[in-house]
Each structure stands twice: as C-alpha cells, then as structure tokens.
mmCIF file with all atom_site columns, C-alpha atoms in Angstrom:
data_model
loop_
_atom_site.group_PDB
_atom_site.id
_atom_site.type_symbol
_atom_site.label_atom_id
_atom_site.label_alt_id
_atom_site.label_comp_id
_atom_site.label_asym_id
_atom_site.label_entity_id
_atom_site.label_seq_id
_atom_site.pdbx_PDB_ins_code
_atom_site.Cartn_x
_atom_site.Cartn_y
_atom_site.Cartn_z
_atom_site.occupancy
_atom_site.B_iso_or_equiv
_atom_site.pdbx_formal_charge
_atom_site.auth_seq_id
_atom_site.auth_comp_id
_atom_site.auth_asym_id
_atom_site.auth_atom_id
_atom_site.pdbx_PDB_model_num
ATOM 1   C CA . MET A 1 1   ? 36.345  19.724  31.763  1.00 57.00 ? 24  MET A CA 1
ATOM 2   C CA . ARG A 1 2   ? 32.910  18.854  30.453  1.00 66.00 ? 25  ARG A CA 1
ATOM 3   C CA . ALA A 1 3   ? 32.468  16.746  27.297  1.00 65.00 ? 26  ALA A CA 1
ATOM 4   C CA . ALA A 1 4   ? 30.687  18.355  24.355  1.00 68.00 ? 27  ALA A CA 1
ATOM 5   C CA . TYR A 1 5   ? 27.093  17.239  23.827  1.00 68.00 ? 28  TYR A CA 1
ATOM 6   C CA . THR A 1 6   ? 26.546  15.109  20.771  1.00 71.00 ? 29  THR A CA 1
ATOM 7   C CA . ASP A 1 7   ? 23.051  14.535  19.496  1.00 71.00 ? 30  ASP A CA 1
ATOM 8   C CA . PRO A 1 8   ? 22.342  10.780  19.589  1.00 73.00 ? 31  PRO A CA 1
ATOM 9   C CA . MET A 1 9   ? 19.964  11.138  16.614  1.00 71.00 ? 32  MET A CA 1
ATOM 10  C CA . ALA A 1 10  ? 22.597  12.850  14.464  1.00 71.00 ? 33  ALA A CA 1
ATOM 11  C CA . LYS A 1 11  ? 23.629  9.603   12.798  1.00 74.00 ? 34  LYS A CA 1
ATOM 12  C CA . TRP A 1 12  ? 19.977  8.954   11.825  1.00 76.00 ? 35  TRP A CA 1
ATOM 13  C CA . THR A 1 13  ? 19.320  12.439  10.458  1.00 74.00 ? 36  THR A CA 1
ATOM 14  C CA . PRO A 1 14  ? 19.534  12.432  6.646   1.00 72.00 ? 37  PRO A CA 1
ATOM 15  C CA . THR A 1 15  ? 22.169  14.722  5.209   1.00 77.00 ? 38  THR A CA 1
ATOM 16  C CA . HIS A 1 16  ? 20.479  14.982  1.808   1.00 81.00 ? 39  HIS A CA 1
ATOM 17  C CA . GLU A 1 17  ? 16.967  15.532  0.550   1.00 84.00 ? 40  GLU A CA 1
ATOM 18  C CA . ALA A 1 18  ? 14.756  12.533  0.003   1.00 79.00 ? 41  ALA A CA 1
ATOM 19  C CA . PRO A 1 19  ? 14.165  11.590  -3.643  1.00 81.00 ? 42  PRO A CA 1
ATOM 20  C CA . GLU A 1 20  ? 10.791  12.109  -5.240  1.00 85.00 ? 43  GLU A CA 1
ATOM 21  C CA . PRO A 1 21  ? 8.477   9.116   -4.844  1.00 80.00 ? 44  PRO A CA 1
ATOM 22  C CA . LEU A 1 22  ? 8.287   6.743   -7.780  1.00 79.00 ? 45  LEU A CA 1
ATOM 23  C CA . GLU A 1 23  ? 4.991   6.667   -9.620  1.00 81.00 ? 46  GLU A CA 1
ATOM 24  C CA . GLY A 1 24  ? 3.886   3.564   -11.422 1.00 86.00 ? 47  GLY A CA 1
ATOM 25  C CA . PRO A 1 25  ? 0.745   1.645   -12.275 1.00 91.00 ? 48  PRO A CA 1
ATOM 26  C CA . VAL A 1 26  ? -0.597  1.929   -8.721  1.00 92.00 ? 49  VAL A CA 1
ATOM 27  C CA . VAL A 1 27  ? -4.208  1.007   -9.528  1.00 94.00 ? 50  VAL A CA 1
ATOM 28  C CA . ALA A 1 28  ? -3.128  -2.079  -11.470 1.00 95.00 ? 51  ALA A CA 1
ATOM 29  C CA . THR A 1 29  ? -0.726  -3.113  -8.705  1.00 95.00 ? 52  THR A CA 1
ATOM 30  C CA . ILE A 1 30  ? -3.346  -2.848  -5.951  1.00 96.00 ? 53  ILE A CA 1
ATOM 31  C CA . THR A 1 31  ? -5.952  -4.586  -8.121  1.00 97.00 ? 54  THR A CA 1
ATOM 32  C CA . GLY A 1 32  ? -3.552  -7.445  -8.858  1.00 97.00 ? 55  GLY A CA 1
ATOM 33  C CA . GLY A 1 33  ? -2.709  -7.831  -5.183  1.00 97.00 ? 56  GLY A CA 1
ATOM 34  C CA . THR A 1 34  ? -6.380  -7.833  -4.225  1.00 98.00 ? 57  THR A CA 1
ATOM 35  C CA . ILE A 1 35  ? -7.162  -10.514 -6.799  1.00 98.00 ? 58  ILE A CA 1
ATOM 36  C CA . LEU A 1 36  ? -4.254  -12.569 -5.470  1.00 98.00 ? 59  LEU A CA 1
ATOM 37  C CA . TRP A 1 37  ? -5.584  -12.359 -1.879  1.00 98.00 ? 60  TRP A CA 1
ATOM 38  C CA . PHE A 1 38  ? -9.035  -13.504 -3.001  1.00 98.00 ? 61  PHE A CA 1
ATOM 39  C CA . VAL A 1 39  ? -7.576  -16.341 -5.087  1.00 98.00 ? 62  VAL A CA 1
ATOM 40  C CA . LEU A 1 40  ? -5.530  -17.497 -2.094  1.00 98.00 ? 63  LEU A CA 1
ATOM 41  C CA . PHE A 1 41  ? -8.686  -17.415 0.031   1.00 98.00 ? 64  PHE A CA 1
ATOM 42  C CA . LEU A 1 42  ? -10.633 -19.484 -2.503  1.00 98.00 ? 65  LEU A CA 1
ATOM 43  C CA . VAL A 1 43  ? -7.789  -21.984 -2.945  1.00 97.00 ? 66  VAL A CA 1
ATOM 44  C CA . GLN A 1 44  ? -7.642  -22.587 0.813   1.00 97.00 ? 67  GLN A CA 1
ATOM 45  C CA . LEU A 1 45  ? -11.401 -23.017 1.340   1.00 97.00 ? 68  LEU A CA 1
ATOM 46  C CA . PRO A 1 46  ? -11.513 -26.710 0.307   1.00 97.00 ? 69  PRO A CA 1
ATOM 47  C CA . PHE A 1 47  ? -8.836  -27.398 2.938   1.00 96.00 ? 70  PHE A CA 1
ATOM 48  C CA . TYR A 1 48  ? -10.586 -25.530 5.740   1.00 96.00 ? 71  TYR A CA 1
ATOM 49  C CA . GLY A 1 49  ? -10.927 -28.745 7.786   1.00 96.00 ? 72  GLY A CA 1
ATOM 50  C CA . TRP A 1 50  ? -7.177  -29.353 7.652   1.00 96.00 ? 73  TRP A CA 1
ATOM 51  C CA . PHE A 1 51  ? -6.467  -25.751 8.685   1.00 96.00 ? 74  PHE A CA 1
ATOM 52  C CA . ASP A 1 52  ? -8.984  -26.102 11.525  1.00 96.00 ? 75  ASP A CA 1
ATOM 53  C CA . ASP A 1 53  ? -7.455  -29.396 12.730  1.00 97.00 ? 76  ASP A CA 1
ATOM 54  C CA . HIS A 1 54  ? -3.986  -27.855 12.838  1.00 96.00 ? 77  HIS A CA 1
ATOM 55  C CA . GLY A 1 55  ? -4.978  -24.514 14.342  1.00 96.00 ? 78  GLY A CA 1
ATOM 56  C CA . HIS A 1 56  ? -4.212  -22.522 11.202  1.00 96.00 ? 79  HIS A CA 1
ATOM 57  C CA . THR A 1 57  ? -7.625  -21.124 10.271  1.00 96.00 ? 80  THR A CA 1
ATOM 58  C CA . TRP A 1 58  ? -6.148  -17.654 10.602  1.00 97.00 ? 81  TRP A CA 1
ATOM 59  C CA . TRP A 1 59  ? -4.413  -18.293 7.265   1.00 96.00 ? 82  TRP A CA 1
ATOM 60  C CA . VAL A 1 60  ? -7.783  -18.506 5.536   1.00 97.00 ? 83  VAL A CA 1
ATOM 61  C CA . TRP A 1 61  ? -9.197  -15.448 7.287   1.00 97.00 ? 84  TRP A CA 1
ATOM 62  C CA . THR A 1 62  ? -6.023  -13.446 6.686   1.00 98.00 ? 85  THR A CA 1
ATOM 63  C CA . CYS A 1 63  ? -6.457  -13.956 2.934   1.00 98.00 ? 86  CYS A CA 1
ATOM 64  C CA . LEU A 1 64  ? -10.084 -12.852 3.135   1.00 98.00 ? 87  LEU A CA 1
ATOM 65  C CA . ALA A 1 65  ? -9.085  -9.775  5.170   1.00 98.00 ? 88  ALA A CA 1
ATOM 66  C CA . GLY A 1 66  ? -6.354  -8.996  2.632   1.00 98.00 ? 89  GLY A CA 1
ATOM 67  C CA . GLY A 1 67  ? -8.905  -9.141  -0.173  1.00 98.00 ? 90  GLY A CA 1
ATOM 68  C CA . GLY A 1 68  ? -11.339 -6.941  1.728   1.00 98.00 ? 91  GLY A CA 1
ATOM 69  C CA . LEU A 1 69  ? -8.673  -4.375  2.563   1.00 98.00 ? 92  LEU A CA 1
ATOM 70  C CA . GLY A 1 70  ? -7.548  -4.557  -1.054  1.00 98.00 ? 93  GLY A CA 1
ATOM 71  C CA . LEU A 1 71  ? -11.041 -3.462  -2.151  1.00 98.00 ? 94  LEU A CA 1
ATOM 72  C CA . ILE A 1 72  ? -10.684 -0.410  0.083   1.00 98.00 ? 95  ILE A CA 1
ATOM 73  C CA . GLY A 1 73  ? -7.233  0.117   -1.408  1.00 97.00 ? 96  GLY A CA 1
ATOM 74  C CA . ILE A 1 74  ? -8.590  0.001   -4.958  1.00 97.00 ? 97  ILE A CA 1
ATOM 75  C CA . TRP A 1 75  ? -11.229 2.590   -4.067  1.00 97.00 ? 98  TRP A CA 1
ATOM 76  C CA . TYR A 1 76  ? -8.559  4.796   -2.483  1.00 97.00 ? 99  TYR A CA 1
ATOM 77  C CA . VAL A 1 77  ? -5.955  4.618   -5.270  1.00 95.00 ? 100 VAL A CA 1
ATOM 78  C CA . ARG A 1 78  ? -8.571  5.156   -7.999  1.00 96.00 ? 101 ARG A CA 1
ATOM 79  C CA . GLY A 1 79  ? -9.678  8.327   -6.208  1.00 96.00 ? 102 GLY A CA 1
ATOM 80  C CA . ARG A 1 80  ? -6.059  9.404   -5.772  1.00 93.00 ? 103 ARG A CA 1
ATOM 81  C CA . ASP A 1 81  ? -5.299  8.751   -9.431  1.00 92.00 ? 104 ASP A CA 1
ATOM 82  C CA . ALA A 1 82  ? -8.359  10.770  -10.513 1.00 94.00 ? 105 ALA A CA 1
ATOM 83  C CA . ALA A 1 83  ? -7.360  13.644  -8.210  1.00 94.00 ? 106 ALA A CA 1
ATOM 84  C CA . LEU A 1 84  ? -3.809  13.661  -9.613  1.00 91.00 ? 107 LEU A CA 1
ATOM 85  C CA . LYS A 1 85  ? -5.167  13.745  -13.166 1.00 92.00 ? 108 LYS A CA 1
ATOM 86  C CA . ARG A 1 86  ? -7.544  16.608  -12.290 1.00 95.00 ? 109 ARG A CA 1
ATOM 87  C CA . ALA A 1 87  ? -4.689  18.560  -10.698 1.00 93.00 ? 110 ALA A CA 1
ATOM 88  C CA . ALA A 1 88  ? -2.458  18.003  -13.735 1.00 91.00 ? 111 ALA A CA 1
ATOM 89  C CA . ALA A 1 89  ? -5.264  19.091  -16.092 1.00 93.00 ? 112 ALA A CA 1
ATOM 90  C CA . ALA A 1 90  ? -5.918  22.232  -14.019 1.00 92.00 ? 113 ALA A CA 1
ATOM 91  C CA . LYS A 1 91  ? -2.193  23.019  -14.003 1.00 90.00 ? 114 LYS A CA 1
ATOM 92  C CA . ASP A 1 92  ? -2.009  22.565  -17.786 1.00 88.00 ? 115 ASP A CA 1
ATOM 93  C CA . ALA A 1 93  ? -5.101  24.743  -18.268 1.00 89.00 ? 116 ALA A CA 1
ATOM 94  C CA . ALA A 1 94  ? -3.612  27.463  -16.078 1.00 88.00 ? 117 ALA A CA 1
ATOM 95  C CA . ALA A 1 95  ? -0.320  27.277  -17.966 1.00 84.00 ? 118 ALA A CA 1
ATOM 96  C CA . GLY A 1 96  ? -2.205  27.454  -21.288 1.00 78.00 ? 119 GLY A CA 1
ATOM 97  C CA . ALA A 1 97  ? -4.163  30.513  -20.170 1.00 76.00 ? 120 ALA A CA 1
ATOM 98  C CA . THR A 1 98  ? -0.946  32.210  -19.109 1.00 72.00 ? 121 THR A CA 1
ATOM 99  C CA . ASP A 1 99  ? 0.696   31.438  -22.462 1.00 63.00 ? 122 ASP A CA 1
ATOM 100 C CA . ASP A 1 100 ? -2.251  32.948  -24.375 1.00 58.00 ? 123 ASP A CA 1
ATOM 101 C CA . GLY A 1 101 ? -1.969  36.166  -22.406 1.00 55.00 ? 124 GLY A CA 1
ATOM 102 C CA . HIS A 1 102 ? -5.410  35.854  -20.778 1.00 55.00 ? 125 HIS A CA 1
#
C-alpha cells in the first residue's frame, strides 16, 4: 500500500487572507530615519582614527550609506504619497460625478 502524498509546503500556506497593510506617516518615518543615519555618521567622524585602528571603519561608512539610501527613500515615498493622493482625488471626483448623474 502506498502512502498518500502530503504537500510539504502545506503547513506554510496561509489559511486566511492577509490583512490590509497599515498606513502611517511614511514620509515622516523615512525622513526621521535618514536624519538619524546622517547624525550617526557625523557623530562618528571625530573618532575615525579609533575606528580605523580597530578595523571598524565600516561603521562610519554604513551610516553614510544609510543616509544616502534614505535620501532615495524620501524621494520614493514622497512620490508614492503624491500618487496615492492623486488616485484618491480621482476616485472622489469620479464618485462625485456619478452622484450628480453626469
């Protein structure tokens, strides 16, 4: 007698729908994080010699990279936020036109 096949991924397959993503102050969050990365970079600069002596200069450059990537993130989330607002305004305008009978 042959054993029934059981899907090994069955225990990882969700049995319910995923919840809607939470929306919050995304632009402010990314901006705050970017500022924090740059502040950490600036705070570490006076100690660059110590970091260099101990082989930890990557800490300094990681903070600078985080700040630079944060600038890209700010650009991205501002564009996303503007697109969401335009879509909501277009949806409201379409709903208003339908309500007026036009």
